[in-house]
Short mmCIF file of N, CA and C in Angstrom, two decimals:
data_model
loop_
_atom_site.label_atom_id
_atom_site.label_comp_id
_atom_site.label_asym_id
_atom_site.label_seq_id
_atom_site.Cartn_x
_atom_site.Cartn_y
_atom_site.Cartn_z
N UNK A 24 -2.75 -8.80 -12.72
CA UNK A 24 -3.83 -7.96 -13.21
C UNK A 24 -3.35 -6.51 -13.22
N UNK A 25 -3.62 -6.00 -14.42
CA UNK A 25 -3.22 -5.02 -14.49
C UNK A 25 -4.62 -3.29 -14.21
N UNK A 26 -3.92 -2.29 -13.45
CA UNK A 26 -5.85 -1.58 -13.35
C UNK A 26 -5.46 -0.45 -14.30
N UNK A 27 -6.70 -0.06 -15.33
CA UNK A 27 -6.44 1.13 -15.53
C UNK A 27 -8.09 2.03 -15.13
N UNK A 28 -7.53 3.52 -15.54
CA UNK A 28 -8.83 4.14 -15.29
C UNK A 28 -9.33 4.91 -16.23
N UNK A 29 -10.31 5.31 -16.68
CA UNK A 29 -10.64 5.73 -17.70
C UNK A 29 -11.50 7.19 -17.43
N UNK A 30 -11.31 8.37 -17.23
CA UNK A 30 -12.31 9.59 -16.62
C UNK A 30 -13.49 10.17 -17.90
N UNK A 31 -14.19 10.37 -17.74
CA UNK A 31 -15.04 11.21 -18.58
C UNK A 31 -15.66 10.80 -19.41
N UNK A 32 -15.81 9.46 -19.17
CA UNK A 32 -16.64 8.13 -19.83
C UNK A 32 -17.94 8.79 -20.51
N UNK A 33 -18.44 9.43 -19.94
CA UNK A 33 -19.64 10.31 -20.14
C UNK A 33 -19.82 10.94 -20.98
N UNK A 34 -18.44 12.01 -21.71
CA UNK A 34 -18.61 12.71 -23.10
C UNK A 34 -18.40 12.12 -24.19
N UNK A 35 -17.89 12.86 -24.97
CA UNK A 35 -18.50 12.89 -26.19
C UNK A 35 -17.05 11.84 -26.76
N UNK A 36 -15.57 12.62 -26.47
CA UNK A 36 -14.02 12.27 -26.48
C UNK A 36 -14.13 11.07 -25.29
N UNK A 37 -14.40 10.77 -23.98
CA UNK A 37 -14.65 9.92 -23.19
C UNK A 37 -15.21 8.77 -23.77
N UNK A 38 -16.26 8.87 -23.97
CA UNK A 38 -17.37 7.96 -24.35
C UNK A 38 -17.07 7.40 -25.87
N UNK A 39 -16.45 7.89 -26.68
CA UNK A 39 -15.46 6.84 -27.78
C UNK A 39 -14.30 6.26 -27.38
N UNK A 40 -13.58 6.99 -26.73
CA UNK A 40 -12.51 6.19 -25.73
C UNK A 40 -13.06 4.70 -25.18
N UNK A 41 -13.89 4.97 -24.31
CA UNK A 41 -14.53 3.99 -23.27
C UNK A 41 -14.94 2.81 -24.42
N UNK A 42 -15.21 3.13 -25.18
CA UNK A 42 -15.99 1.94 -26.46
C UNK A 42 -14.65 1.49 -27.18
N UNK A 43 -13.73 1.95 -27.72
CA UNK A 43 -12.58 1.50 -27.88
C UNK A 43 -11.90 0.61 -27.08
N UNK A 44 -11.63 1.58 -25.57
CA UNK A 44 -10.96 0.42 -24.45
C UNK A 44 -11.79 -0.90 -24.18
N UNK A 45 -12.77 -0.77 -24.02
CA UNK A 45 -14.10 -1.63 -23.61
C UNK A 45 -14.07 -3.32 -25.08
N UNK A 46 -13.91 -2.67 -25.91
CA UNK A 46 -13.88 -3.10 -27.12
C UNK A 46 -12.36 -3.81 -27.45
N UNK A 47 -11.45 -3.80 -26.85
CA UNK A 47 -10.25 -4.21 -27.03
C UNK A 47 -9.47 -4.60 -25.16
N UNK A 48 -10.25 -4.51 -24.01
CA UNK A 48 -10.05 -5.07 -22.92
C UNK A 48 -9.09 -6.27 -22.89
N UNK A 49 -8.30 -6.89 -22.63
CA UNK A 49 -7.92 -8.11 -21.99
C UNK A 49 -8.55 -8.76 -20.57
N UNK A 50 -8.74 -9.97 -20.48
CA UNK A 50 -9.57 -10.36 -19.68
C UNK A 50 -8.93 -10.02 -18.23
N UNK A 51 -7.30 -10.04 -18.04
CA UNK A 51 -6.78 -9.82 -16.94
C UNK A 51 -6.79 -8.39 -16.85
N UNK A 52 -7.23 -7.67 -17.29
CA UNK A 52 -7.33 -6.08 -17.59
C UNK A 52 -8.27 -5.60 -15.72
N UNK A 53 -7.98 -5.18 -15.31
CA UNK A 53 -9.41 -4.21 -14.40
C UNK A 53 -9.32 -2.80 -15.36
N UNK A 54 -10.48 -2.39 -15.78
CA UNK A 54 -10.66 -1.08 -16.46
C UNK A 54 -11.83 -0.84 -15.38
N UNK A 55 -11.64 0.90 -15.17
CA UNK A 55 -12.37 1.67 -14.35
C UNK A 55 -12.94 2.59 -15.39
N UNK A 56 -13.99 2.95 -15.37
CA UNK A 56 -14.58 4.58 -16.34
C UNK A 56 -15.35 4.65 -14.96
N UNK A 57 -15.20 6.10 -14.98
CA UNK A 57 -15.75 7.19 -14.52
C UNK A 57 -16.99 8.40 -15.26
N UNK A 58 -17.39 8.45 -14.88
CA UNK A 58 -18.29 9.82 -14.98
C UNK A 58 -18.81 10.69 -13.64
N UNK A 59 -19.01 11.74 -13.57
CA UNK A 59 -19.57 13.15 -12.56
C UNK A 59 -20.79 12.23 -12.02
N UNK A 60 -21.52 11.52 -12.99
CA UNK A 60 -22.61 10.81 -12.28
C UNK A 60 -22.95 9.93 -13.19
N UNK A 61 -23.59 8.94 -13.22
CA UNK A 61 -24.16 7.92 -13.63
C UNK A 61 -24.71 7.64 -14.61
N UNK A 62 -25.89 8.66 -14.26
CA UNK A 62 -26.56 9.35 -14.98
C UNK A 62 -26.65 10.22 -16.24
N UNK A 63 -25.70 10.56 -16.45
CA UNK A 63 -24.91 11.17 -17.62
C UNK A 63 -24.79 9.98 -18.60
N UNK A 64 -24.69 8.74 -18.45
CA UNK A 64 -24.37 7.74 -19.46
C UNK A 64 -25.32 6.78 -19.59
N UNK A 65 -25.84 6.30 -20.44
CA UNK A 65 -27.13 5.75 -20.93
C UNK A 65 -27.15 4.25 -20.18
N UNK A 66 -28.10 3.68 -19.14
CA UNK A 66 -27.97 2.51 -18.99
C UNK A 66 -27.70 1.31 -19.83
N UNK A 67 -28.10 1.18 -21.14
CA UNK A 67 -27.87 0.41 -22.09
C UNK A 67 -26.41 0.57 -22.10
N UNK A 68 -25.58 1.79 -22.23
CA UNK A 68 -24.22 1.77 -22.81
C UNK A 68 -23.42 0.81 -21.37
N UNK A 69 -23.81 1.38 -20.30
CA UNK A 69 -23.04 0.93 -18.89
C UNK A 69 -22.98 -0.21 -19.01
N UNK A 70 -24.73 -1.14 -19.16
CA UNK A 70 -24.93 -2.24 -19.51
C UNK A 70 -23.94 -3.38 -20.20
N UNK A 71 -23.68 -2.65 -21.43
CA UNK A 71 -22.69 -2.81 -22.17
C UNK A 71 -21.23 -3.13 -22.05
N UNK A 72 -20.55 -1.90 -21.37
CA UNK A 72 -19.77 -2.10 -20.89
C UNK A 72 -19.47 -2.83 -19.73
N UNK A 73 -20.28 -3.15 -18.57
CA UNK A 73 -20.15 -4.19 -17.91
C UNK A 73 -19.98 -5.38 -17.96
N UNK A 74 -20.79 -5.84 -18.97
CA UNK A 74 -20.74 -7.16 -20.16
C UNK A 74 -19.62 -7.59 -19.99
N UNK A 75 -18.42 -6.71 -20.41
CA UNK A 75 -17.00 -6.68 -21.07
C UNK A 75 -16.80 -7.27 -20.11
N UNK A 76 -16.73 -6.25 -18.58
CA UNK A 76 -15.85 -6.88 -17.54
C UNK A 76 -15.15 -5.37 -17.09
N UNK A 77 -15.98 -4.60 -17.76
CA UNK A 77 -15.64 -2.96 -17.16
C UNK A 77 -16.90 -2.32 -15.97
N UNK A 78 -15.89 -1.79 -14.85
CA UNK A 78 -16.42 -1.37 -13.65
C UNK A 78 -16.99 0.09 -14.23
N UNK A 79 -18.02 0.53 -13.82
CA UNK A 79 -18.45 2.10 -13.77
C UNK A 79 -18.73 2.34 -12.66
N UNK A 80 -18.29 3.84 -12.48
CA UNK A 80 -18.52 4.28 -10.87
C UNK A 80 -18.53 5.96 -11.66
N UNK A 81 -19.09 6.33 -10.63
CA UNK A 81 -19.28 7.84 -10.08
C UNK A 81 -17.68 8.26 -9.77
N UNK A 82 -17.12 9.57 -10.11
CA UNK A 82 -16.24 10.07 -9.32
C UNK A 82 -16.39 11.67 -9.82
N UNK A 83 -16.11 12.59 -9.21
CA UNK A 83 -15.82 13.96 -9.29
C UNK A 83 -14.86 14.37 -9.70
N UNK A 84 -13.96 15.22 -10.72
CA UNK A 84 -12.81 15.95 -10.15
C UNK A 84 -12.81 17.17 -8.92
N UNK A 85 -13.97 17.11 -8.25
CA UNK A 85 -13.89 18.18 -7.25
C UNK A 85 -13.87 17.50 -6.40
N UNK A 86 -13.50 16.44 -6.08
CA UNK A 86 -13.46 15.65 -5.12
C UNK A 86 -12.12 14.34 -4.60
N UNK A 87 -11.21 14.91 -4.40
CA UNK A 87 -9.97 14.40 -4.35
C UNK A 87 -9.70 13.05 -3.53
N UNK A 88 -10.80 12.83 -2.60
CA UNK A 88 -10.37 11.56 -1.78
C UNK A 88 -11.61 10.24 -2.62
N UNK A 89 -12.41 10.82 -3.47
CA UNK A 89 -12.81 10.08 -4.17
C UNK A 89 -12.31 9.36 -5.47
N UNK A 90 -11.77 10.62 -5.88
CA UNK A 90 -10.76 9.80 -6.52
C UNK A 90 -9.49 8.99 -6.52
N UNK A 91 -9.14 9.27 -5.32
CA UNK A 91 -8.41 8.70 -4.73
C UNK A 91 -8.50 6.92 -4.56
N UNK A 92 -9.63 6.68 -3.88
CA UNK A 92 -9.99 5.64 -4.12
C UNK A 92 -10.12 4.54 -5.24
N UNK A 93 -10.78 5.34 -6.04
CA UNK A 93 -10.62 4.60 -7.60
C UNK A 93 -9.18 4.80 -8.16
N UNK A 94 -8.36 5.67 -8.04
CA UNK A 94 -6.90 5.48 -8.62
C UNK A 94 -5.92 4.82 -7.99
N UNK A 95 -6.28 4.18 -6.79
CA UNK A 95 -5.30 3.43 -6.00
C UNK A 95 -5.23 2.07 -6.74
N UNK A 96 -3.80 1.60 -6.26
CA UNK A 96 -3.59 0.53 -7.82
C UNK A 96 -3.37 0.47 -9.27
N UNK A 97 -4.00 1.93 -9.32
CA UNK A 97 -3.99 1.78 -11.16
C UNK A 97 -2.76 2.08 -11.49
N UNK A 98 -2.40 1.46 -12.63
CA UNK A 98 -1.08 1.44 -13.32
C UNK A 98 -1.11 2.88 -14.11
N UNK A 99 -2.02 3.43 -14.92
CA UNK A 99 -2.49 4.67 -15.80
C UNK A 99 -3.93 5.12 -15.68
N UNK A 100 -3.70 6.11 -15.37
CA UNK A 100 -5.47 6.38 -15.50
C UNK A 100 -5.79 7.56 -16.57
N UNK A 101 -6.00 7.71 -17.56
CA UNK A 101 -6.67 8.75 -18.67
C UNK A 101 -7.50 9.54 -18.06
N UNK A 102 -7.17 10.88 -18.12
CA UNK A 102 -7.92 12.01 -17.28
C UNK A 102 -8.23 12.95 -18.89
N UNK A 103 -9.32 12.38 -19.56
CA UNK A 103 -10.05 13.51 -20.28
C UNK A 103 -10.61 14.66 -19.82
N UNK A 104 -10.29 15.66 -20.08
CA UNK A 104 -10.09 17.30 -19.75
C UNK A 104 -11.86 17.84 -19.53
N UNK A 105 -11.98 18.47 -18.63
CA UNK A 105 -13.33 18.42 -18.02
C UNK A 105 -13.61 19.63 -19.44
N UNK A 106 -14.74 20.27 -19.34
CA UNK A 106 -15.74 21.09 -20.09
C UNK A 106 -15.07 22.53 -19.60
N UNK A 107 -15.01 22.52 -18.53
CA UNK A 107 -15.25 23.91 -17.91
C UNK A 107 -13.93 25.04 -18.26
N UNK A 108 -14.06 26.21 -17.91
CA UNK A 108 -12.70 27.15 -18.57
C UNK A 108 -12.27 27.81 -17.31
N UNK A 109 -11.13 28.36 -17.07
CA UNK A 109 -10.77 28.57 -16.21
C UNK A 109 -10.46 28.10 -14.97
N UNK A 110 -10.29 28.54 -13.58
CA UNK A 110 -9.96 27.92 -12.33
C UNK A 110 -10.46 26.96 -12.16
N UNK A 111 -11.95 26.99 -12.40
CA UNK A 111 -12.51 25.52 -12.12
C UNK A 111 -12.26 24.46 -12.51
N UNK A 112 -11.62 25.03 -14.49
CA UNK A 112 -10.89 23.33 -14.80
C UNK A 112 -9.17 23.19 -14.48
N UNK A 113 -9.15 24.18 -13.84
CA UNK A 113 -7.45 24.22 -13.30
C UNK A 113 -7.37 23.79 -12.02
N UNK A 114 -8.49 24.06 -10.97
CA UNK A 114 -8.73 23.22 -9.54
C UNK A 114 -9.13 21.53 -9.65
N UNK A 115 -9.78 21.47 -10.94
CA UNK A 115 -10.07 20.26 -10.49
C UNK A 115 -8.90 19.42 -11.63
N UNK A 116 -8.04 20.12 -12.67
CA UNK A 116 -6.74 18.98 -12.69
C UNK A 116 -5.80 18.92 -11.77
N UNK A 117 -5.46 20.16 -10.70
CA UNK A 117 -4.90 20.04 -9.89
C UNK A 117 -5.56 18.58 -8.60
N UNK A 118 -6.51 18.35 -8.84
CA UNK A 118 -7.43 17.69 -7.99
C UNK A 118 -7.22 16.27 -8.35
N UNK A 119 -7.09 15.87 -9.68
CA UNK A 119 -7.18 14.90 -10.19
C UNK A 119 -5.25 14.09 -10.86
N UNK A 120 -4.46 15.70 -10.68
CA UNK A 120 -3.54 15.13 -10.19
C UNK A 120 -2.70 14.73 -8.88
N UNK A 121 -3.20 15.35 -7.57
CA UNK A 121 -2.72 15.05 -6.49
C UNK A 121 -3.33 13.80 -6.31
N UNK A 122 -4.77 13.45 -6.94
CA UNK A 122 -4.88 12.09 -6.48
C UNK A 122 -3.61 11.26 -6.99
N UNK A 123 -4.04 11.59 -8.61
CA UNK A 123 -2.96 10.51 -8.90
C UNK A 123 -0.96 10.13 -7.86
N UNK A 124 -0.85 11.07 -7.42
CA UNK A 124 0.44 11.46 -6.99
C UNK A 124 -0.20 10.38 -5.56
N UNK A 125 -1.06 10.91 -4.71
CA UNK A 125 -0.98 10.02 -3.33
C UNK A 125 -1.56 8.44 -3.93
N UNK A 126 -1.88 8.13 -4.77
CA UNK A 126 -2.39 6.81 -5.21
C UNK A 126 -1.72 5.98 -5.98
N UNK A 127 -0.10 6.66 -5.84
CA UNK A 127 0.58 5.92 -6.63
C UNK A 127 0.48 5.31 -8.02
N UNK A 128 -0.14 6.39 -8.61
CA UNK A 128 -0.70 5.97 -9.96
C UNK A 128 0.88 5.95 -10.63
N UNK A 129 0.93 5.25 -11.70
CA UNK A 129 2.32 5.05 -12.53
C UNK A 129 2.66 6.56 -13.76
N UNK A 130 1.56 6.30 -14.42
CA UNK A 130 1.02 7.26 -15.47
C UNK A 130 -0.10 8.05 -15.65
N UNK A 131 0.02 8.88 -16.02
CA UNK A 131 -1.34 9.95 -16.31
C UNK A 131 -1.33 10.26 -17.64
N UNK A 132 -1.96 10.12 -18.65
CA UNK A 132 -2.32 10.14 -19.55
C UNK A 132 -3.34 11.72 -20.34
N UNK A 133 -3.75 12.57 -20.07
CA UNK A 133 -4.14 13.87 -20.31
C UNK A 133 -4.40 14.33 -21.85
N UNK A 134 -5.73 14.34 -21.84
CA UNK A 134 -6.11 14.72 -23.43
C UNK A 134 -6.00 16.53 -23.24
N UNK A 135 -5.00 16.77 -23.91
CA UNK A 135 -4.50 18.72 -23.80
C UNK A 135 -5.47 19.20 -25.17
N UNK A 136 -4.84 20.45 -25.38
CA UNK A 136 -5.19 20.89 -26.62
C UNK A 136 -3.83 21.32 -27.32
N UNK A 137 -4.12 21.70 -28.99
CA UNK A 137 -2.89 21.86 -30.09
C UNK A 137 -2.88 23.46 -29.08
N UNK A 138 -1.21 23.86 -28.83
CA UNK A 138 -0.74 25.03 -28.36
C UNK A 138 -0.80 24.94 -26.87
N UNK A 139 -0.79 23.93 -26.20
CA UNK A 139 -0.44 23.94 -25.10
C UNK A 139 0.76 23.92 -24.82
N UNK A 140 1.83 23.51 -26.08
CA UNK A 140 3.31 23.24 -25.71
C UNK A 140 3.74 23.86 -25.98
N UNK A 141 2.97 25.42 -25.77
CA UNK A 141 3.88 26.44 -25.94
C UNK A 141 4.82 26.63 -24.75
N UNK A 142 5.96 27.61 -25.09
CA UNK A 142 6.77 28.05 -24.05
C UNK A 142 6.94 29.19 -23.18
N UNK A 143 6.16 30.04 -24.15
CA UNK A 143 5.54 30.84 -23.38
C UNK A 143 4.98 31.25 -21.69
N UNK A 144 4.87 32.00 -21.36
CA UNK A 144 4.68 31.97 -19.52
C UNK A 144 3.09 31.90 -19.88
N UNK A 145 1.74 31.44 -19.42
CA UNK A 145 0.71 31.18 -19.25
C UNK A 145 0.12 32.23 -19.76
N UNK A 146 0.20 33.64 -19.48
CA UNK A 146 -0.39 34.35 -19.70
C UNK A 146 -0.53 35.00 -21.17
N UNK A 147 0.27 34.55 -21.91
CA UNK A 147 1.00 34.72 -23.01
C UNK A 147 0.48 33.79 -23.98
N UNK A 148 -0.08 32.84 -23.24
CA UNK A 148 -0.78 31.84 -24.16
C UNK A 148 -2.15 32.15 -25.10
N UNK A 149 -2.31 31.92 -26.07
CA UNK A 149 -3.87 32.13 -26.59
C UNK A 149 -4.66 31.43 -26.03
N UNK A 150 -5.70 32.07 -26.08
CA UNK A 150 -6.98 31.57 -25.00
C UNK A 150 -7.24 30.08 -24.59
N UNK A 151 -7.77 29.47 -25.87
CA UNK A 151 -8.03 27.85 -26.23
C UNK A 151 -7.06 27.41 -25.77
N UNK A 152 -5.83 27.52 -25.53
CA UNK A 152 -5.10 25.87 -25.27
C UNK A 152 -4.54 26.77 -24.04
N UNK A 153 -5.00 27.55 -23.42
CA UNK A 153 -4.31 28.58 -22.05
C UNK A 153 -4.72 27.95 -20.74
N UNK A 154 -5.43 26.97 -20.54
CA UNK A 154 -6.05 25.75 -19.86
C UNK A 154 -5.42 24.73 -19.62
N UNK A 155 -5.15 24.05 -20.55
CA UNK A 155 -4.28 23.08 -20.71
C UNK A 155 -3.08 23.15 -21.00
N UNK A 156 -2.77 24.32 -21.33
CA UNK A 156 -1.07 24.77 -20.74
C UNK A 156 -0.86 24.70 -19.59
N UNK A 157 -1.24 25.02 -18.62
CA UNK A 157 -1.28 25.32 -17.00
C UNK A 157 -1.39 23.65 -16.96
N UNK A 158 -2.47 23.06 -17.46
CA UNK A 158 -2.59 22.02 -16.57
C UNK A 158 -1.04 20.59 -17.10
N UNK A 159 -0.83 21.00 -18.38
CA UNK A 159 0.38 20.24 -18.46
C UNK A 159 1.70 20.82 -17.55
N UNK A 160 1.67 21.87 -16.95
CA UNK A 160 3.00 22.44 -16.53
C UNK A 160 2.91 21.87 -15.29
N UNK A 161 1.14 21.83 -14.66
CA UNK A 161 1.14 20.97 -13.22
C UNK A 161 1.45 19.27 -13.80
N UNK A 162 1.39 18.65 -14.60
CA UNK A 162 1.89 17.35 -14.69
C UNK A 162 2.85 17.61 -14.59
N UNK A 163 4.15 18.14 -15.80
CA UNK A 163 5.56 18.26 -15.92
C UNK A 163 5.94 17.84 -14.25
N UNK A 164 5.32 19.25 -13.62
CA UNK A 164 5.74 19.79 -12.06
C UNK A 164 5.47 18.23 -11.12
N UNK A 165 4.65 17.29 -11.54
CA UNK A 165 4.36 16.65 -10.55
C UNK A 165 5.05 15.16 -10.29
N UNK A 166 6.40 15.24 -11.56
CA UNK A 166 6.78 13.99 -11.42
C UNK A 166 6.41 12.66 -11.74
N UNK A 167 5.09 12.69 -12.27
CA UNK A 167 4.34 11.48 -12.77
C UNK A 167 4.75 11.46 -14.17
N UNK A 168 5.23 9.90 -14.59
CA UNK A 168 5.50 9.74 -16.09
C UNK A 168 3.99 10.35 -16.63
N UNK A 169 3.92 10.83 -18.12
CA UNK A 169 3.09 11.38 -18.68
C UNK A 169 2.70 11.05 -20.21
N UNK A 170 1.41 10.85 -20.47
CA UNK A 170 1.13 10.96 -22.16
C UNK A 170 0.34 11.79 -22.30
N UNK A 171 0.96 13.14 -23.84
CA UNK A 171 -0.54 13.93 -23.74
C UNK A 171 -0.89 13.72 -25.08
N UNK A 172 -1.98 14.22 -25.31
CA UNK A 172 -2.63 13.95 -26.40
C UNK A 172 -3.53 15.10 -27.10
N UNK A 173 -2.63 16.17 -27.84
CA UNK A 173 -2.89 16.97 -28.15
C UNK A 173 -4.28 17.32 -28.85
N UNK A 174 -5.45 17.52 -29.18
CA UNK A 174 -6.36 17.75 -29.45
C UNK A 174 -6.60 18.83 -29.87
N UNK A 175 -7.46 18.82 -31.40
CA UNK A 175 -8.01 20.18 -31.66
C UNK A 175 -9.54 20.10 -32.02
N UNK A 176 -10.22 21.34 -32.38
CA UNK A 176 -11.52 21.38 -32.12
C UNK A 176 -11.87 20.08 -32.36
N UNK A 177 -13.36 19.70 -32.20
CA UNK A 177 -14.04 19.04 -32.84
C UNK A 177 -15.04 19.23 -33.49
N UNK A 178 -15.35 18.82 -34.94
CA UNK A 178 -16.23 19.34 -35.95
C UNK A 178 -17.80 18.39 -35.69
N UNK A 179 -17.85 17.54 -34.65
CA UNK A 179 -19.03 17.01 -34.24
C UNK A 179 -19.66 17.42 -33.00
N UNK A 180 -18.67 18.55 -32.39
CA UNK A 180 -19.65 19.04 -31.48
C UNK A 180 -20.12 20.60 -31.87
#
């Protein structure tokens, strides 16, 4: 059995993810989605996805031994990029990668934005992808194999 994890089940980029994975599962699969709370995702959809044979749980990125828990075992876990700008979304990928690092996760997977691969020193970066520059330089830095997945706006939100 293979585990993966799925973060941010809840938005907008999450929550088509989650219906995709959910939608193409293997039965020996364990898939995890996450959301901040529960509540954020429509009982019908959870519903849904349970059906499959997909777990939902609560986890934080401000909360490192929680996630911890849910990333232990997993082979990859997809960490869709929180909302927030600045330190707060730079504390909590730092958060969400030390889990992965003590939980022996294999892969981390990270939805970035277009211009994060710049080369530039951080500060130097343009605003929008100046977030997810930092937070790919803490993957690079952390030794975990990696997939990113460059992203630009979206015209539906």
């Amino acid at each position: 059995m293979v585990k993966y994890v799925l973060t941010g089940a809840d938005g907008n980029l999450g929550g088509f993810a989650a219906e995709f994975v959910a939608d193409n599962k293997k039965p020996e699969d364990e898939i995890i989605f996450t959301s901040y709370t529960l509540s954020a995702i429509p009982a019908e959809k959870v519903a849904g996805w349970e059906s499959k044979g997909v777990k939902v749980v609560a986890a934080s990125y401000d909360d490192v031994d929680s996630l911890k828990k849910i990333f232990e075992g997993a082979e990859a876990i997809a960490f869709i990029s929180t909302w927030l700008i600045g330190e707060g979304r730079r504390q909590q990928a730092r958060n969400v990668i030390q889990a992965a690092k003590e939980s022996n996760v294999k892969r981390i997977c990270y939805t970035s934005f277009v211009g994060a691969g710049s080369d530039k020193p951080n500060d130097q970066v343009p605003f929008l992808p100046r977030d997810h520059h930092y937070v790919e330089s803490q993957i690079y830095a952390s030794g975990l194999t990696y997939s990113l997945q460059r992203n630009w706006l979206y015209q539906d939100n």
